[in-house]
Coordinates of C-alpha atoms in Angstrom, one line a residue:
X1 CA 2.0 50.8 31.3
X2 CA 0.8 50.9 27.3
X3 CA 4.3 49.3 26.8
X4 CA 3.7 46.4 29.3
X5 CA 0.1 46.0 27.8
X6 CA 1.5 45.8 24.2
X7 CA 4.0 43.2 25.3
X8 CA 1.5 41.1 27.0
X9 CA -0.9 41.3 23.9
X10 CA 2.2 40.7 21.5
X11 CA 3.1 37.5 23.7
X12 CA -0.6 36.4 23.9
X13 CA -1.0 36.7 20.0
X14 CA 2.3 34.8 19.5
X15 CA 1.3 32.0 21.7
X16 CA -2.2 31.6 19.9
X17 CA -0.7 31.7 16.4
X18 CA 1.8 29.1 17.8
X19 CA -0.8 26.8 18.9
X20 CA -2.6 27.0 15.6
X21 CA 0.4 26.1 13.6
X22 CA 0.2 22.4 12.4
X23 CA 3.5 20.2 12.8
X24 CA 3.6 19.1 9.0
X25 CA 6.3 16.5 9.9
X26 CA 5.6 12.8 9.2
X27 CA 4.9 10.6 12.5
X28 CA 7.8 8.5 13.6
X29 CA 6.7 5.1 12.4
X30 CA 8.8 3.6 15.2
X31 CA 7.3 5.4 17.8
X32 CA 4.5 3.5 20.1
X33 CA 1.0 4.9 19.9
X34 CA 1.3 6.0 23.4
X35 CA 4.4 8.3 22.7
X36 CA 6.5 6.1 25.1
X37 CA 9.7 5.3 23.5
X38 CA 10.5 3.5 20.3
X39 CA 10.6 0.1 18.4
X40 CA 13.9 -1.5 19.3
X41 CA 13.7 -5.0 17.7
X42 CA 12.1 -6.8 14.8
X43 CA 9.9 -8.7 17.5
X44 CA 8.7 -5.3 18.8
X45 CA 7.9 -4.1 15.4
X46 CA 5.5 -6.8 14.9
X47 CA 3.3 -5.2 17.6
X48 CA 4.2 -1.7 16.3
X49 CA 3.0 -3.0 12.8
X50 CA -0.5 -3.9 14.4
X51 CA -1.1 -0.7 16.0
X52 CA -0.6 1.1 12.6
X53 CA -2.6 -1.4 10.8
X54 CA -5.3 -0.6 13.2
X55 CA -5.0 3.0 12.8
X56 CA -5.3 2.9 9.0
X57 CA -8.4 0.5 9.3
X58 CA -10.2 2.8 12.0
X59 CA -9.4 6.1 10.1
X60 CA -9.2 5.2 6.5
X61 CA -10.5 1.8 5.2
X62 CA -12.8 0.1 7.5
X63 CA -12.2 -3.3 9.3
X64 CA -10.2 -6.2 7.0
X65 CA -12.2 -9.0 8.7
X66 CA -10.3 -12.2 9.8
X67 CA -11.3 -15.6 8.1
X68 CA -10.5 -19.0 9.7
X69 CA -9.2 -21.8 7.4
X70 CA -12.6 -23.6 8.1
X71 CA -14.5 -20.9 6.5
X72 CA -12.4 -21.7 3.4
X73 CA -12.7 -24.3 0.8
X74 CA -10.7 -24.5 -2.5
X75 CA -10.5 -26.6 -5.5
X76 CA -8.6 -26.6 -8.9
X77 CA -10.2 -27.5 -12.1
X78 CA -7.7 -27.5 -14.7
X79 CA -5.4 -24.4 -14.1
X80 CA -8.3 -22.4 -12.6
X81 CA -8.3 -21.9 -8.9
X82 CA -11.8 -21.8 -7.1
X83 CA -11.8 -20.4 -3.5
X84 CA -15.2 -20.3 -1.5
X85 CA -15.5 -18.3 1.6
X86 CA -18.4 -18.8 3.8
X87 CA -19.7 -16.4 6.5
X88 CA -22.9 -17.7 8.2
X89 CA -25.4 -18.4 5.4
X90 CA -23.6 -16.4 2.9
X91 CA -20.8 -17.7 0.6
X92 CA -18.6 -16.1 -2.0
X93 CA -16.5 -17.7 -4.7
X94 CA -13.5 -16.3 -6.3
X95 CA -11.9 -17.8 -9.3
X96 CA -9.0 -17.0 -11.3
X97 CA -6.5 -19.0 -13.9
X98 CA -3.1 -19.6 -12.8
X99 CA -0.6 -19.4 -15.8
X100 CA 2.3 -21.8 -15.2
X101 CA 5.7 -20.8 -16.7
X102 CA 7.4 -23.0 -19.1
X103 CA 10.8 -23.0 -17.5
X104 CA 11.9 -24.2 -14.1
X105 CA 10.2 -26.9 -11.9
X106 CA 7.2 -26.8 -9.4
X107 CA 6.4 -25.6 -7.0
X108 CA 6.7 -22.2 -8.7
X109 CA 7.2 -18.6 -7.1
X110 CA 3.8 -16.6 -7.8
X111 CA 3.3 -13.3 -9.0
X112 CA -0.2 -11.9 -8.3
X113 CA -1.7 -8.8 -10.3
X114 CA -3.9 -6.8 -8.3
X115 CA -6.5 -6.5 -11.2
X116 CA -3.8 -7.3 -13.7
X117 CA 0.0 -7.6 -13.7
X118 CA 1.3 -4.5 -15.1
X119 CA 4.9 -5.5 -15.6
X120 CA 6.0 -6.4 -19.3
X121 CA 5.8 -9.9 -20.5
X122 CA 9.3 -9.5 -21.8
X123 CA 10.6 -9.5 -18.1
X124 CA 8.2 -12.3 -16.8
X125 CA 8.2 -14.9 -19.5
X126 CA 11.9 -15.7 -19.4
X127 CA 11.5 -16.4 -15.6
X128 CA 10.2 -19.5 -13.9
X129 CA 7.4 -17.4 -12.2
X130 CA 3.7 -18.6 -12.2
X131 CA 1.3 -15.7 -12.6
X132 CA -2.4 -15.0 -11.7
X133 CA -4.6 -11.9 -12.1
X134 CA -6.8 -11.3 -9.1
X135 CA -10.2 -10.3 -10.3
X136 CA -11.0 -7.6 -7.5
X137 CA -14.7 -7.0 -9.1
X138 CA -15.6 -10.4 -7.9
X139 CA -15.3 -8.8 -4.4
X140 CA -16.3 -5.1 -5.1
X141 CA -17.6 -4.2 -8.3
X142 CA -16.5 -0.6 -8.6
X143 CA -13.6 0.4 -10.6
X144 CA -12.8 4.0 -11.7
X145 CA -13.8 3.1 -15.2
X146 CA -17.2 1.8 -14.2
X147 CA -19.8 3.8 -11.9
X148 CA -21.2 0.7 -10.2
X149 CA -22.1 2.0 -6.7
X150 CA -24.7 -0.5 -5.7
X151 CA -23.0 -1.7 -2.5
X152 CA -25.5 -4.3 -1.3
X153 CA -24.6 -6.2 -4.6
X154 CA -20.9 -6.4 -3.6
X155 CA -19.8 -10.0 -2.8
X156 CA -18.0 -8.6 0.3
X157 CA -21.0 -6.8 1.3
X158 CA -23.1 -9.6 1.3
X159 CA -21.0 -11.5 3.7
X160 CA -20.4 -8.4 6.0
X161 CA -23.3 -6.1 5.7
X162 CA -22.2 -4.2 8.7
X163 CA -19.0 -3.3 6.7
X164 CA -20.8 -1.8 3.5
X165 CA -19.4 1.8 4.2
X166 CA -15.7 0.4 4.0
X167 CA -13.4 1.7 1.6
X168 CA -12.7 -0.6 -1.5
X169 CA -9.2 -1.1 -0.7
X170 CA -10.1 -2.9 2.7
X171 CA -12.5 -5.2 0.7
X172 CA -9.9 -5.9 -2.1
X173 CA -7.2 -6.3 0.6
X174 CA -9.5 -9.0 2.2
X175 CA -10.2 -10.9 -1.2
X176 CA -6.5 -11.0 -2.0
X177 CA -6.0 -12.8 1.3
X178 CA -8.6 -15.4 0.5
X179 CA -6.7 -16.3 -2.8
X180 CA -3.5 -17.0 -0.7
X181 CA -5.5 -19.1 1.8
X182 CA -6.9 -21.2 -0.9
X183 CA -3.5 -21.8 -2.4
X184 CA -2.3 -22.8 1.3
X185 CA -5.1 -24.8 1.8
X186 CA -4.7 -27.1 -1.4
X187 CA -0.7 -27.2 -0.9
X188 CA 1.7 -27.3 -3.6
X189 CA 1.1 -30.7 -4.5
X190 CA -2.0 -29.6 -6.2
X191 CA -1.6 -26.1 -7.0
X192 CA 2.3 -26.2 -8.1
X193 CA 2.7 -22.9 -6.2
X194 CA 5.4 -22.0 -3.7
X195 CA 3.4 -20.0 -1.0
X196 CA 6.6 -18.9 0.5
X197 CA 7.5 -16.6 -2.5
X198 CA 4.3 -14.7 -3.5
X199 CA 4.6 -11.3 -5.0
X200 CA 1.8 -8.6 -5.9
X201 CA 2.0 -6.0 -8.6
X202 CA -0.4 -3.4 -10.1
X203 CA -0.4 0.0 -11.7
X204 CA -2.2 3.2 -10.9
X205 CA -5.5 2.6 -8.9
X206 CA -4.3 -1.0 -8.8
X207 CA -0.8 0.1 -7.7
X208 CA -2.6 1.3 -4.6
X209 CA -4.4 -2.0 -4.3
X210 CA -1.0 -3.9 -4.7
X211 CA 0.3 -1.6 -1.8
X212 CA -2.4 -2.3 0.6
X213 CA -2.6 -5.9 -0.2
X214 CA 1.2 -6.2 0.5
X215 CA 0.9 -4.2 3.3
X216 CA -1.7 -6.3 5.3
X217 CA -0.8 -9.7 4.3
X218 CA 2.7 -10.7 5.8
X219 CA 2.7 -13.8 3.6
X220 CA 3.6 -11.6 0.5
X221 CA 7.4 -11.8 0.0
X222 CA 7.4 -9.0 -2.5
X223 CA 5.3 -5.8 -3.3
X224 CA 5.8 -3.8 -6.4
X225 CA 3.5 -0.9 -6.4
X226 CA 3.6 0.8 -9.8
X227 CA 2.6 4.5 -10.0
X228 CA 0.4 4.2 -7.1
X229 CA -0.2 7.9 -6.7
X230 CA -2.0 9.8 -3.9
X231 CA -3.7 7.3 -1.7
X232 CA -1.1 4.9 -2.3
X233 CA 2.6 5.6 -1.4
X234 CA 2.2 9.3 -1.3
X235 CA 1.9 10.6 2.2
X236 CA -1.3 12.7 2.6
X237 CA 0.4 15.4 4.5
X238 CA 3.0 16.3 1.7
X239 CA 0.5 16.0 -1.1
X240 CA -1.7 18.5 0.7
X241 CA 1.2 21.0 0.3
X242 CA 1.4 20.4 -3.5
X243 CA -0.8 21.6 -6.5
X244 CA -2.8 19.6 -9.0
X245 CA -2.2 16.3 -7.2
X246 CA -4.2 13.4 -5.6
X247 CA -4.6 14.4 -2.2
X248 CA -6.8 13.4 0.7
X249 CA -9.4 16.0 -0.6
X250 CA -9.3 15.0 -4.2
X251 CA -9.3 11.3 -4.4
X252 CA -12.2 8.6 -5.0
X253 CA -14.2 8.1 -1.9
X254 CA -15.4 4.7 -3.2
X255 CA -11.8 3.6 -2.2
X256 CA -11.5 5.2 1.3
X257 CA -14.1 5.8 4.2
X258 CA -15.9 9.0 3.8
X259 CA -15.1 9.8 7.4
X260 CA -11.7 10.3 6.4
X261 CA -12.4 13.3 4.3
X262 CA -15.1 14.4 6.9
X263 CA -12.5 14.4 9.8
X264 CA -9.2 15.3 8.2
X265 CA -10.0 17.4 5.1
X266 CA -8.0 20.6 4.4
X267 CA -5.2 21.4 7.0
X268 CA -6.7 19.1 9.3
X269 CA -4.8 16.2 7.4
X270 CA -1.7 17.4 9.7
X271 CA -3.8 15.9 12.8
X272 CA -3.9 12.4 11.0
X273 CA -2.4 10.0 13.6
X274 CA -0.3 8.2 10.9
X275 CA 0.5 8.5 7.2
X276 CA 1.2 6.7 4.1
X277 CA 4.9 6.3 4.9
X278 CA 3.6 3.9 7.6
X279 CA 1.6 2.1 5.2
X280 CA 4.6 1.6 3.0
X281 CA 6.6 0.5 6.4
X282 CA 3.8 -2.2 7.0
X283 CA 5.7 -4.3 4.6
X284 CA 8.8 -4.4 6.4
X285 CA 10.5 -6.8 7.0
X286 CA 9.4 -8.0 3.7
X287 CA 10.4 -6.6 0.2
X288 CA 9.1 -3.5 -1.4
X289 CA 9.6 -1.5 -4.8
X290 CA 7.8 1.6 -5.6
X291 CA 7.8 2.7 -9.3
X292 CA 7.0 6.2 -9.9
X293 CA 6.2 8.4 -13.4
X294 CA 7.1 12.1 -13.1
X295 CA 5.2 12.8 -16.4
X296 CA 1.8 12.6 -14.6
X297 CA 1.8 15.5 -11.8
X298 CA -1.5 13.9 -10.4
X299 CA 0.3 11.1 -9.3
X300 CA 2.1 13.0 -6.6
X301 CA 5.3 11.5 -7.1
X302 CA 7.4 14.2 -5.1
X303 CA 5.2 13.2 -2.0
X304 CA 5.9 9.5 -2.7
X305 CA 9.6 10.4 -3.0
X306 CA 9.4 12.0 0.7
X307 CA 7.2 8.9 1.9
X308 CA 9.2 6.0 0.8
X309 CA 12.4 7.8 2.2
X310 CA 10.5 8.3 5.4
X311 CA 9.4 4.5 5.4
X312 CA 13.0 3.5 4.4
X313 CA 14.1 4.3 8.0
X314 CA 12.2 1.3 9.2
X315 CA 14.2 -1.1 7.0
X316 CA 17.4 0.9 7.9
X317 CA 16.4 0.4 11.8
X318 CA 16.7 -3.4 11.1
X319 CA 19.8 -3.4 8.9
X320 CA 17.6 -4.6 5.9
X321 CA 17.4 -1.4 3.8
X322 CA 18.5 -3.7 0.6
X323 CA 15.0 -5.0 0.8
X324 CA 13.2 -1.7 0.1
X325 CA 13.6 0.5 -3.2
X326 CA 12.1 2.9 -5.4
X327 CA 12.7 4.1 -8.9
X328 CA 10.9 7.4 -10.1
X329 CA 11.4 8.3 -13.6
X330 CA 9.8 10.3 -16.4
X331 CA 9.5 9.8 -20.3
X332 CA 7.0 7.1 -20.5
X333 CA 3.4 6.5 -20.7
X334 CA 1.3 6.0 -17.9
X335 CA 1.8 2.2 -16.6
X336 CA 4.0 1.2 -19.4
X337 CA 7.1 0.3 -17.6
X338 CA 9.9 1.9 -19.7
X339 CA 13.4 -0.1 -20.3
X340 CA 15.2 2.2 -17.9
X341 CA 13.4 0.7 -15.0
X342 CA 13.8 -2.9 -16.0
X343 CA 17.1 -3.7 -14.2
X344 CA 15.4 -2.4 -10.7
X345 CA 12.3 -4.8 -11.2
X346 CA 14.5 -7.6 -12.5
X347 CA 16.7 -7.3 -9.5
X348 CA 13.8 -7.5 -7.1
X349 CA 12.0 -10.4 -8.8
X350 CA 15.3 -12.3 -9.1
X351 CA 16.3 -11.8 -5.4
X352 CA 13.0 -12.2 -3.6
X353 CA 11.0 -14.3 -5.6
X354 CA 13.5 -16.5 -7.4
X355 CA 16.1 -16.5 -4.4
X356 CA 19.1 -15.4 -6.9
X357 CA 22.3 -13.7 -5.2
X358 CA 21.3 -10.1 -6.6
X359 CA 22.4 -6.8 -5.3
X360 CA 19.2 -4.6 -4.3
X361 CA 21.0 -2.1 -2.1
X362 CA 21.2 0.8 -4.6
X363 CA 17.8 0.9 -6.0
X364 CA 17.3 4.5 -5.1
X365 CA 16.5 6.1 -8.4
X366 CA 14.8 9.7 -8.6
X367 CA 16.7 12.2 -10.4
X368 CA 13.9 14.9 -10.3
X369 CA 13.8 14.8 -6.5
X370 CA 17.3 13.5 -5.2
X371 CA 19.1 16.7 -3.6
X372 CA 16.4 18.8 -4.8
X373 CA 13.5 17.9 -2.3
X374 CA 14.3 18.8 1.3
X375 CA 13.7 15.7 3.1
X376 CA 14.6 17.2 6.7
X377 CA 11.3 19.3 6.3
X378 CA 9.3 16.1 6.7
X379 CA 11.3 13.7 8.5
X380 CA 12.9 14.3 12.0
X381 CA 13.4 10.9 13.3

């Protein structure tokens, strides 16, 4: 009798333990939210993208409000673009200077810097690329270098006071979209810009911004997220298992909704209904390049490595894996692209903005992690 009771108790404890163990594997980005089957075609992927976009906005960022073209007015003064957005009785004007290349002919492909372009001039000046820097402070005054927390004064919050608790990355992605709206409204005859070939680039917190901007705007042909760290390309789940990195509990909550931390802190992160490999996958079927720097542990590049490989499965599903790449190296200062990474960047710029016949199929560089990080622990689809 005692033996039977012991076995019953052991079975109960084992079952209870099993129920408390979190499933650490990354969600399958191709599986429908209702768990009934997976995406079979690019047409279906657009619907799945909408599901992922909604989940990220609901849980992490807050709403990125849509803006109709009749709410937008735009003009050029010299080389400066002015875009005014009107919502009800409030309006916000964004302005930025377009730098035109000295080679090539208009309309020019355009590279937009999220806060600033972090790629070196030696790569850019020799190419017929127009450039502009998106000044995100015109939308939301916060940056990690300035403690401006007066949200009521943010341009975005004046237009949308009910969204004052949004994370900054939703506001910045919204403003980035308005710049492209203005370019489209004026047209290439006025702007000299080819809006079919727009890229976005930024580094560190602006590398995160570049990823969010590229993920949420399908008009962006190329996204280059440079050293985006935790909260960027890195998966929240994977970062939770690493030491001394930016994870969901240790990031800046000006950037994300406070409710993200409240609901998914500590091991609750494994209950998050998506992860940042799916943020990366939102860029598909367009081009995406992630650049990492293993000299800075805080950037969680091991997590980024797992995440981009998990996202890669989406591009692979549709036979376009050559549109997605990564290069993760050390031996250089933060946000200072080393010459060793020039070829990867140049290949993606040339192919996806300049339409050159360049091979991007083998841009998978991560010597510190390749064959050393067990991807099967995280990716089971």
